[in-house]
PDB file of C-alpha atoms and ligand atoms in Angstrom:
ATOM      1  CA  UNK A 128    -137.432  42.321 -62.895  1.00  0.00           C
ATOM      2  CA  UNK A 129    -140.007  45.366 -62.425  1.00  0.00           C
ATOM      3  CA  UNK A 130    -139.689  48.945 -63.985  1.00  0.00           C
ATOM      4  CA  UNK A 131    -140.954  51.758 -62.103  1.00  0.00           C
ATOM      5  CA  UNK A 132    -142.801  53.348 -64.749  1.00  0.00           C
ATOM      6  CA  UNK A 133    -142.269  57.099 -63.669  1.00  0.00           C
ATOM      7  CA  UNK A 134    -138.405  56.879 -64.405  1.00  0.00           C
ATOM      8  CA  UNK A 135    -139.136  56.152 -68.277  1.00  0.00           C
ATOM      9  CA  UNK A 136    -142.503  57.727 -69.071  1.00  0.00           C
ATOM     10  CA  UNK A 137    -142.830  61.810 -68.776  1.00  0.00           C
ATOM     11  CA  UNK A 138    -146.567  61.486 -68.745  1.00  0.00           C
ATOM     12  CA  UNK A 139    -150.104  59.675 -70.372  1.00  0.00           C
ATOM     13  CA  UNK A 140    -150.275  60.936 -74.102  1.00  0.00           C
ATOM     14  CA  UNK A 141    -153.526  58.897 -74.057  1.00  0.00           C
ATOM     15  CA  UNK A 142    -155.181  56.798 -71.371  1.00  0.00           C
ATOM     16  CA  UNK A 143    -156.746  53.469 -71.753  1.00  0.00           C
ATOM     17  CA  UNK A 144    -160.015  54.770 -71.862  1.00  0.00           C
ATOM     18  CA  UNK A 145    -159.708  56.949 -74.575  1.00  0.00           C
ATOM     19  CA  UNK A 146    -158.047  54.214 -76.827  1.00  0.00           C
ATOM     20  CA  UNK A 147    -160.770  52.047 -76.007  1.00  0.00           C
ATOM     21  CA  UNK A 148    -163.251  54.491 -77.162  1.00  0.00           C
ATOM     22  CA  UNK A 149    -161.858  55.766 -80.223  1.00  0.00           C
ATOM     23  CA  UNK A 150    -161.035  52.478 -81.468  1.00  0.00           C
ATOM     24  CA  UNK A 151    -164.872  52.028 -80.761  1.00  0.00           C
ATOM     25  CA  UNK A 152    -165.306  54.996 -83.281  1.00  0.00           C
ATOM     26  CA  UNK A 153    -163.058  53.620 -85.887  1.00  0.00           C
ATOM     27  CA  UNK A 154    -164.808  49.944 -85.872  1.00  0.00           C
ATOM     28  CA  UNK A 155    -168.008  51.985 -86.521  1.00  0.00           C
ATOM     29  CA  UNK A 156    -166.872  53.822 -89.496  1.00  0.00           C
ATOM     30  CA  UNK A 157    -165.308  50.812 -90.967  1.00  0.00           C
ATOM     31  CA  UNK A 158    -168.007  48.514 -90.231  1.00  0.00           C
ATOM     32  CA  UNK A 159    -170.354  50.979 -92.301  1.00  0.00           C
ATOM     33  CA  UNK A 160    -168.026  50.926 -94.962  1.00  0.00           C
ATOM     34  CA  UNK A 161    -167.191  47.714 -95.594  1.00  0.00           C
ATOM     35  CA  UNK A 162    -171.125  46.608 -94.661  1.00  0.00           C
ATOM     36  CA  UNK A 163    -172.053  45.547 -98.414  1.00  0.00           C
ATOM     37  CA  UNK A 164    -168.395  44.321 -99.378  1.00  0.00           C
ATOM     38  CA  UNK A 165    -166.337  41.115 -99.854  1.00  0.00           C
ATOM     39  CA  UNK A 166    -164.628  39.488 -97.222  1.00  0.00           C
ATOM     40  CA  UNK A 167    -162.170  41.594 -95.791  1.00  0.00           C
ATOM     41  CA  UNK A 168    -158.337  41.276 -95.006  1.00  0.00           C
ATOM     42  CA  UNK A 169    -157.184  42.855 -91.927  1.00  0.00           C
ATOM     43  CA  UNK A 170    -153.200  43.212 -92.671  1.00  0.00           C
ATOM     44  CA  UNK A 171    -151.729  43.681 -89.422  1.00  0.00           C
ATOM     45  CA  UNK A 172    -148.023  44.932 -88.970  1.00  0.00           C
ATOM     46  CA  UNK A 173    -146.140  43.415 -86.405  1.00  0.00           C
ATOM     47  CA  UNK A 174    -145.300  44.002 -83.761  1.00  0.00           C
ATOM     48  CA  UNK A 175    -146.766  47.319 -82.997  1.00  0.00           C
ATOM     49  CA  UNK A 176    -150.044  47.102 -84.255  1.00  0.00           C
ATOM     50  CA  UNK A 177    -150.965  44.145 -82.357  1.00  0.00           C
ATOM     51  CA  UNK A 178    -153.326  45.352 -79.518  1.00  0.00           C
ATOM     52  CA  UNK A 179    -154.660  48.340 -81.880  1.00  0.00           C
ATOM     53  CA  UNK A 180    -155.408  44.898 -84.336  1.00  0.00           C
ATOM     54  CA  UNK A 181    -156.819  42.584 -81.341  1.00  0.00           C
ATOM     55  CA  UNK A 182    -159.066  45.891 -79.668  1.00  0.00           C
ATOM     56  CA  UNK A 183    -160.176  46.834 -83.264  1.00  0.00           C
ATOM     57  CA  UNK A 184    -160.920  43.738 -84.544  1.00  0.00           C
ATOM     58  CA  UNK A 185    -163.586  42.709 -81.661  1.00  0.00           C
ATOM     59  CA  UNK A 186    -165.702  45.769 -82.752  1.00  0.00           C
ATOM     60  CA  UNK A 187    -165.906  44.714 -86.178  1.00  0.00           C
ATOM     61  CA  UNK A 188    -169.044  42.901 -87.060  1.00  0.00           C
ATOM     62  CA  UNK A 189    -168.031  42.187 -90.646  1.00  0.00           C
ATOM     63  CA  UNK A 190    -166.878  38.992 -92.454  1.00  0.00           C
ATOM     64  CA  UNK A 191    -163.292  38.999 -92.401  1.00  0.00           C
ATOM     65  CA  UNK A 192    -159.620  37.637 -91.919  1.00  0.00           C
ATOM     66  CA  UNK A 193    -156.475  38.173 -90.144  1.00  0.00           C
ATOM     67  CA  UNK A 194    -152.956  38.340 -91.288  1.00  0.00           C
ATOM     68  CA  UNK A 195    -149.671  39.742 -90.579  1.00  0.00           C
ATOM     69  CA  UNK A 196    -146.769  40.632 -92.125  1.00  0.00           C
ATOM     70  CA  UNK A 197    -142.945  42.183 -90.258  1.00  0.00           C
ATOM     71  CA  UNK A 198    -141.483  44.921 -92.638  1.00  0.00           C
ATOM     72  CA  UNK A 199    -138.842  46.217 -91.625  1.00  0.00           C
ATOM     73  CA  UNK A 200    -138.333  50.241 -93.110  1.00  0.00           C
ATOM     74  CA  UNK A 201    -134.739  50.488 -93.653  1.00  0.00           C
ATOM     75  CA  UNK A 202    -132.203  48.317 -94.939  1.00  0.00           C
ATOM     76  CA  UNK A 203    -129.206  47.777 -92.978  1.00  0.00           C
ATOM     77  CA  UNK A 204    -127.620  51.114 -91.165  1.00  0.00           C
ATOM     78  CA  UNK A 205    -129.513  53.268 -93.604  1.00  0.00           C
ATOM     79  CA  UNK A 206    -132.105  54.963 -91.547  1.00  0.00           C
ATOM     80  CA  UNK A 207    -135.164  56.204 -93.256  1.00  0.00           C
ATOM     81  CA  UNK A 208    -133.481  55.224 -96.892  1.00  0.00           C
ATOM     82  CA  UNK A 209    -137.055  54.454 -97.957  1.00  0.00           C
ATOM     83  CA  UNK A 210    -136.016  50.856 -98.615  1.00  0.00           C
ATOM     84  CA  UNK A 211    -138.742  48.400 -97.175  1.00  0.00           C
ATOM     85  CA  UNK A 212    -137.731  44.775 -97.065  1.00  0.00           C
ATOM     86  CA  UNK A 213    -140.423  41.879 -95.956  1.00  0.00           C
ATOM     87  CA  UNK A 214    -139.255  39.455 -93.211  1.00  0.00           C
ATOM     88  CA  UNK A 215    -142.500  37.887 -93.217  1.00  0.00           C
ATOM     89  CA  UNK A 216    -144.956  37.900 -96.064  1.00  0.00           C
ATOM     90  CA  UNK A 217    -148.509  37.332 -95.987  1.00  0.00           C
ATOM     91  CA  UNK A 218    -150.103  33.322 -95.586  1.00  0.00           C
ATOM     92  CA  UNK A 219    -153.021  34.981 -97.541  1.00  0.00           C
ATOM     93  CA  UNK A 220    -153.456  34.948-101.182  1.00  0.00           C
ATOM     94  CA  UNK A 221    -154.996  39.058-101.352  1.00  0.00           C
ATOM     95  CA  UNK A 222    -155.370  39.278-105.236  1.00  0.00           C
ATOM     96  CA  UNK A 223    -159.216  40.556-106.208  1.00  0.00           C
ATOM     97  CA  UNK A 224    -159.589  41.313-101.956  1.00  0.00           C
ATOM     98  CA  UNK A 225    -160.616  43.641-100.258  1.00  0.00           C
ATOM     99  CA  UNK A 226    -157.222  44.790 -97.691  1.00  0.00           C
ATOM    100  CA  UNK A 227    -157.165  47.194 -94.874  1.00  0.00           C
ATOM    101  CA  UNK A 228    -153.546  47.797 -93.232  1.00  0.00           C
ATOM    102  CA  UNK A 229    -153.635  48.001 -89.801  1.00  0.00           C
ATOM    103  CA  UNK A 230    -150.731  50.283 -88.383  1.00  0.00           C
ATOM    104  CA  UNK A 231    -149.591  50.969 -84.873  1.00  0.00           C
ATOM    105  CA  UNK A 232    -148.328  54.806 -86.351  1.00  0.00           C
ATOM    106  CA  UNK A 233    -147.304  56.799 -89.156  1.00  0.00           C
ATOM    107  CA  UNK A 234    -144.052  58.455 -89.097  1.00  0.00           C
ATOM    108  CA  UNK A 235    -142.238  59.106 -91.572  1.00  0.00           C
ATOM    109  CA  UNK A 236    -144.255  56.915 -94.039  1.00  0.00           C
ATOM    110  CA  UNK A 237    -142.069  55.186 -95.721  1.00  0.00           C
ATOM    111  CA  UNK A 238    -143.312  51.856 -94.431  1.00  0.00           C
ATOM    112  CA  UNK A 239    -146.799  52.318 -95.323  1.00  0.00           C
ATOM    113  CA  UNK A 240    -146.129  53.961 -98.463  1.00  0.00           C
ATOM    114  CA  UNK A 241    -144.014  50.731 -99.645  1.00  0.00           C
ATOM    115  CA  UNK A 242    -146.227  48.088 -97.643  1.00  0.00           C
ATOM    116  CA  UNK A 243    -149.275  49.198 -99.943  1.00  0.00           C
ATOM    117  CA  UNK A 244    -147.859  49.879-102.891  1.00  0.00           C
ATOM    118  CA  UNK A 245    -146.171  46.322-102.603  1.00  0.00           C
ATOM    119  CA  UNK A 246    -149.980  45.027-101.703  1.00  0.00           C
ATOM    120  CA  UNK A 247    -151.414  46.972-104.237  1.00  0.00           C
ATOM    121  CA  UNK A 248    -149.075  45.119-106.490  1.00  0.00           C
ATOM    122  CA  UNK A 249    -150.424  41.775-105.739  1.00  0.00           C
ATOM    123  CA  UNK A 250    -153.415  43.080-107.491  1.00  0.00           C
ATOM    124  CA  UNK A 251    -155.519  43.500-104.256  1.00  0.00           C
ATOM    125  CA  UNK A 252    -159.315  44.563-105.244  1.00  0.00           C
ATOM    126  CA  UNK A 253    -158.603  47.811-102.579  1.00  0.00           C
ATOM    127  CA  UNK A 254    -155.659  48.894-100.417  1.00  0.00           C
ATOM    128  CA  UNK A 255    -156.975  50.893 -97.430  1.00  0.00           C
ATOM    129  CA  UNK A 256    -155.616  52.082 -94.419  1.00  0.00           C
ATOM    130  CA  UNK A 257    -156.210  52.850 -90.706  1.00  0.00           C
ATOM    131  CA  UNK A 258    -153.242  53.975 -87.939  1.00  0.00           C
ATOM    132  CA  UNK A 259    -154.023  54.389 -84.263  1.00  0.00           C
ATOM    133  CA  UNK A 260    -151.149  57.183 -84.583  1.00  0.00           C
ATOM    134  CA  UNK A 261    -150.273  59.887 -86.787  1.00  0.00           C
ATOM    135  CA  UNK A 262    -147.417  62.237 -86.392  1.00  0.00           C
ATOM    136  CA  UNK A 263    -147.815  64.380 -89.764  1.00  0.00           C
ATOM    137  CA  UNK A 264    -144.946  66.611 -88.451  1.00  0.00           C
ATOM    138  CA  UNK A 265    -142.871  64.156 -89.702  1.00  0.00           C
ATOM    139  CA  UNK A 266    -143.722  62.962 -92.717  1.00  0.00           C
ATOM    140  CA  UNK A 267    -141.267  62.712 -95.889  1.00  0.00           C
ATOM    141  CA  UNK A 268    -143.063  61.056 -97.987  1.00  0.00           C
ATOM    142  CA  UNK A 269    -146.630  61.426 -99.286  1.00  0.00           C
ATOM    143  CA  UNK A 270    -149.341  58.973 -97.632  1.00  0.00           C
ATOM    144  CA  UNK A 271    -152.407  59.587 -95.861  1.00  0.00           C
ATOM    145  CA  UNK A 272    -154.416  57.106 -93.909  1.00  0.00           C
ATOM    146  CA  UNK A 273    -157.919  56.272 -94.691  1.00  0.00           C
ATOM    147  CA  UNK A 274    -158.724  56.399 -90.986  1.00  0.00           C
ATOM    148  CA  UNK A 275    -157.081  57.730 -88.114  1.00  0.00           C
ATOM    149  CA  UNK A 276    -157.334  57.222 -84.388  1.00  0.00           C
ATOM    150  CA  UNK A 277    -155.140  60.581 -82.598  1.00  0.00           C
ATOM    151  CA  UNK A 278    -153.112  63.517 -84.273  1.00  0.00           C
ATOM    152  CA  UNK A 279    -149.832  63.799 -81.994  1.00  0.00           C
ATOM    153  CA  UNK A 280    -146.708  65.921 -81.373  1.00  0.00           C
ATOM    154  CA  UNK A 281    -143.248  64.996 -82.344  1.00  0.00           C
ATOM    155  CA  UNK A 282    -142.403  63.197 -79.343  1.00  0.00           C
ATOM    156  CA  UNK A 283    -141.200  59.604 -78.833  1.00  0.00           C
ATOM    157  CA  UNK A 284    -144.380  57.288 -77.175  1.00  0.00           C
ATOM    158  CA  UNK A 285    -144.719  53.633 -75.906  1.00  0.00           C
ATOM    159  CA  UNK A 286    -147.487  51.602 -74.744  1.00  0.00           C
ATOM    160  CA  UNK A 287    -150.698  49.610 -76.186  1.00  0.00           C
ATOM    161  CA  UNK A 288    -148.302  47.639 -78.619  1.00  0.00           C
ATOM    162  CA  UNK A 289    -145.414  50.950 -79.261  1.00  0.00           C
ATOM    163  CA  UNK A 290    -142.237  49.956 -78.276  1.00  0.00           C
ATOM    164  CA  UNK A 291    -138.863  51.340 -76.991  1.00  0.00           C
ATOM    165  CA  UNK A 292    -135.985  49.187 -78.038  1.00  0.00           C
ATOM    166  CA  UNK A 293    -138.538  46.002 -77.763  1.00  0.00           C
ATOM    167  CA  UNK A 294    -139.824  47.391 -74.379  1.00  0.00           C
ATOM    168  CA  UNK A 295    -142.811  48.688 -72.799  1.00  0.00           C
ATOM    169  CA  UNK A 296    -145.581  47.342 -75.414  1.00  0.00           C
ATOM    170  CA  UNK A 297    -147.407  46.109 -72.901  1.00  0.00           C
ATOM    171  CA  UNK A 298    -148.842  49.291 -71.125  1.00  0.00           C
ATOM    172  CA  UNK A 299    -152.372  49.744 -71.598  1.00  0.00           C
ATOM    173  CA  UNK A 300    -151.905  53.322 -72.468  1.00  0.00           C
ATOM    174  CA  UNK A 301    -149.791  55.602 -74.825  1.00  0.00           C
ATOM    175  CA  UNK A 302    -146.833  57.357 -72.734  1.00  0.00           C
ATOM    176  CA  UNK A 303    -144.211  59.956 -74.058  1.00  0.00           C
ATOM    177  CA  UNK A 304    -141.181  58.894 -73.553  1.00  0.00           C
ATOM    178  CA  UNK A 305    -138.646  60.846 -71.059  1.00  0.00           C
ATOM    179  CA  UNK A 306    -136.229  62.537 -73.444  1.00  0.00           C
ATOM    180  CA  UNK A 307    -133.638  62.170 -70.445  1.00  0.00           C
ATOM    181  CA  UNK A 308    -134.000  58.454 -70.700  1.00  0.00           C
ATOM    182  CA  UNK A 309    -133.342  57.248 -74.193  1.00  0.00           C
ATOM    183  CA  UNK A 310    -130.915  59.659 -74.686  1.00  0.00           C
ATOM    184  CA  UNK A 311    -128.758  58.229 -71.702  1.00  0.00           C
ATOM    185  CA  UNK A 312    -129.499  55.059 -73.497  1.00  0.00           C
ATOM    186  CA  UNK A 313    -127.776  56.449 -76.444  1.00  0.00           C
ATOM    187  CA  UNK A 314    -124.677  57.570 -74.634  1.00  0.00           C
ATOM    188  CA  UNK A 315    -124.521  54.055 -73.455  1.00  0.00           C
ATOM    189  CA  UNK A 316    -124.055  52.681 -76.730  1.00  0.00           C
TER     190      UNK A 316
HETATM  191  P1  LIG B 582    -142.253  55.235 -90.725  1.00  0.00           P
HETATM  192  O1  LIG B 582    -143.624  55.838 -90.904  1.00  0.00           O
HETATM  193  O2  LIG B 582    -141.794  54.412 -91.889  1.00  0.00           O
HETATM  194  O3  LIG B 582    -141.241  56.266 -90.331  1.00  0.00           O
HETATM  195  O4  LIG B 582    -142.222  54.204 -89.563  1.00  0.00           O
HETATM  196  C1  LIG B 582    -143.228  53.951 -88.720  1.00  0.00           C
HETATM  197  C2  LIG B 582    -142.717  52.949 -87.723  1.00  0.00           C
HETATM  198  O5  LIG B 582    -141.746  53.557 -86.846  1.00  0.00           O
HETATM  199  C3  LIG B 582    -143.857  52.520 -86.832  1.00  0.00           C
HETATM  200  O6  LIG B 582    -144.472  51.365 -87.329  1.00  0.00           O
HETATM  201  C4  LIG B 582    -143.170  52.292 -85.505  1.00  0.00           C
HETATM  202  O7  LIG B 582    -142.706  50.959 -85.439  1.00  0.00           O
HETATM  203  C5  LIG B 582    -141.970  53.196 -85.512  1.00  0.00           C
HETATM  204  N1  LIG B 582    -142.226  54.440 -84.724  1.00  0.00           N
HETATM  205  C6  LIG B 582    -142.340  55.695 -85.174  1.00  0.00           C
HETATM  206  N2  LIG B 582    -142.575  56.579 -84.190  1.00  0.00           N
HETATM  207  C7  LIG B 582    -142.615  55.849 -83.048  1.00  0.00           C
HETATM  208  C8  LIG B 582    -142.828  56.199 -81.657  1.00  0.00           C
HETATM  209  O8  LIG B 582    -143.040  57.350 -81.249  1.00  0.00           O
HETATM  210  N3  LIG B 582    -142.790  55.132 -80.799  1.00  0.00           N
HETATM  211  C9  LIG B 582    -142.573  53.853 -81.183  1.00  0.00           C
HETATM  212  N4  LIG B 582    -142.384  53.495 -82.466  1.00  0.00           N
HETATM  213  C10 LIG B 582    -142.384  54.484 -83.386  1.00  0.00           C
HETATM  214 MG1  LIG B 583    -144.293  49.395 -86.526  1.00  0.00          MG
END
């Protein structure tokens, strides 16, 4: 099967080549910074954060190691409870490292607030974190990223490892979301 695009996505939030070069930026700033330190742990969480992980990653010119761990942000038809539970932990031992989360976006923040304080208690050396993503509009809890790629609006995107109801990761770029389209999807249900 092949989606025509132009029936789901209203229009390019942010094309390829401006992900490319801002995640150019970000491996810059974090190369500096982590220059004269331990090893570090990139904590990657799946799925979204995957091609932010895999773009970032190659500009890095630092000793370090990949992980990944699937939180999910709500337990069980309670959306946004600030519950997060772990479906799959860390292989990596982090206590006296160095960690940086890697997130897709910030939303709400309840995932990244629970993620690193639930790092943070494995007595990590330093919990840091970088988003591609950042919609502070909607924030309900208190948590600010160490680094940030883009500032956006309140709208729904997909693309470079965002999904829609598992879809549409795979676009190289971030789209918004036609409003007209999930919410038929929601009538459907
Ligand atoms: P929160 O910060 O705990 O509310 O959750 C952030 C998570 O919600 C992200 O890791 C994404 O998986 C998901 N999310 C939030 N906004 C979007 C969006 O616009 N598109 C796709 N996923 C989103
Ligand atoms: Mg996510």
């Amino acid at each position: 099967m092949k989606t025509d695009y132009s029936d789901i996505i209203e229009r390019v939030l942010i094309d390829e080549e401006s992900l490319k070069l801002k995640i150019k930026q970000l491996a810059k700033t974090i190369n500096t910074y982590y220059e004269d330190k331990d090893t570090l742990i990139l904590v990657g969480i799946l799925k979204g954060s995957v091609m932010f992980m895999a773009e970032l990653a190659k500009s890095l010119n630092i000793d370090l190691q990949m992980d990944f761990m699937v939180v999910s942000s709500y337990a069980e038809n309670t959306y946004s409870s600030g519950n997060v539970k772990i479906l799959k932990d860390l292989d990596i031992d982090i206590k006296d490292k160095e960690v940086l989360i890697v997130e897709d976006i910030i939303d709400t923040g309840y995932t990244l607030k629970k993620t690193k304080e639930n790092l943070i208690n494995r007595e990590a050396k330093d919990v840091k974190i970088v988003t591609l993503l950042d919609k502070p509009e909607r924030r309900e809890v208190e948590i600010k990223p160490d680094w940030s790629g883009f500032k956006i609006p309140n709208e729904f995107v997909v693309g470079f490892g965002l999904d829609f109801d598992q879809m549409y990761r795979n676009l190289p770029y971030i789209g918004v979301v036609k409003r007209s389209f999930y919410e038929n999807i929601e009538d459907a249900k």
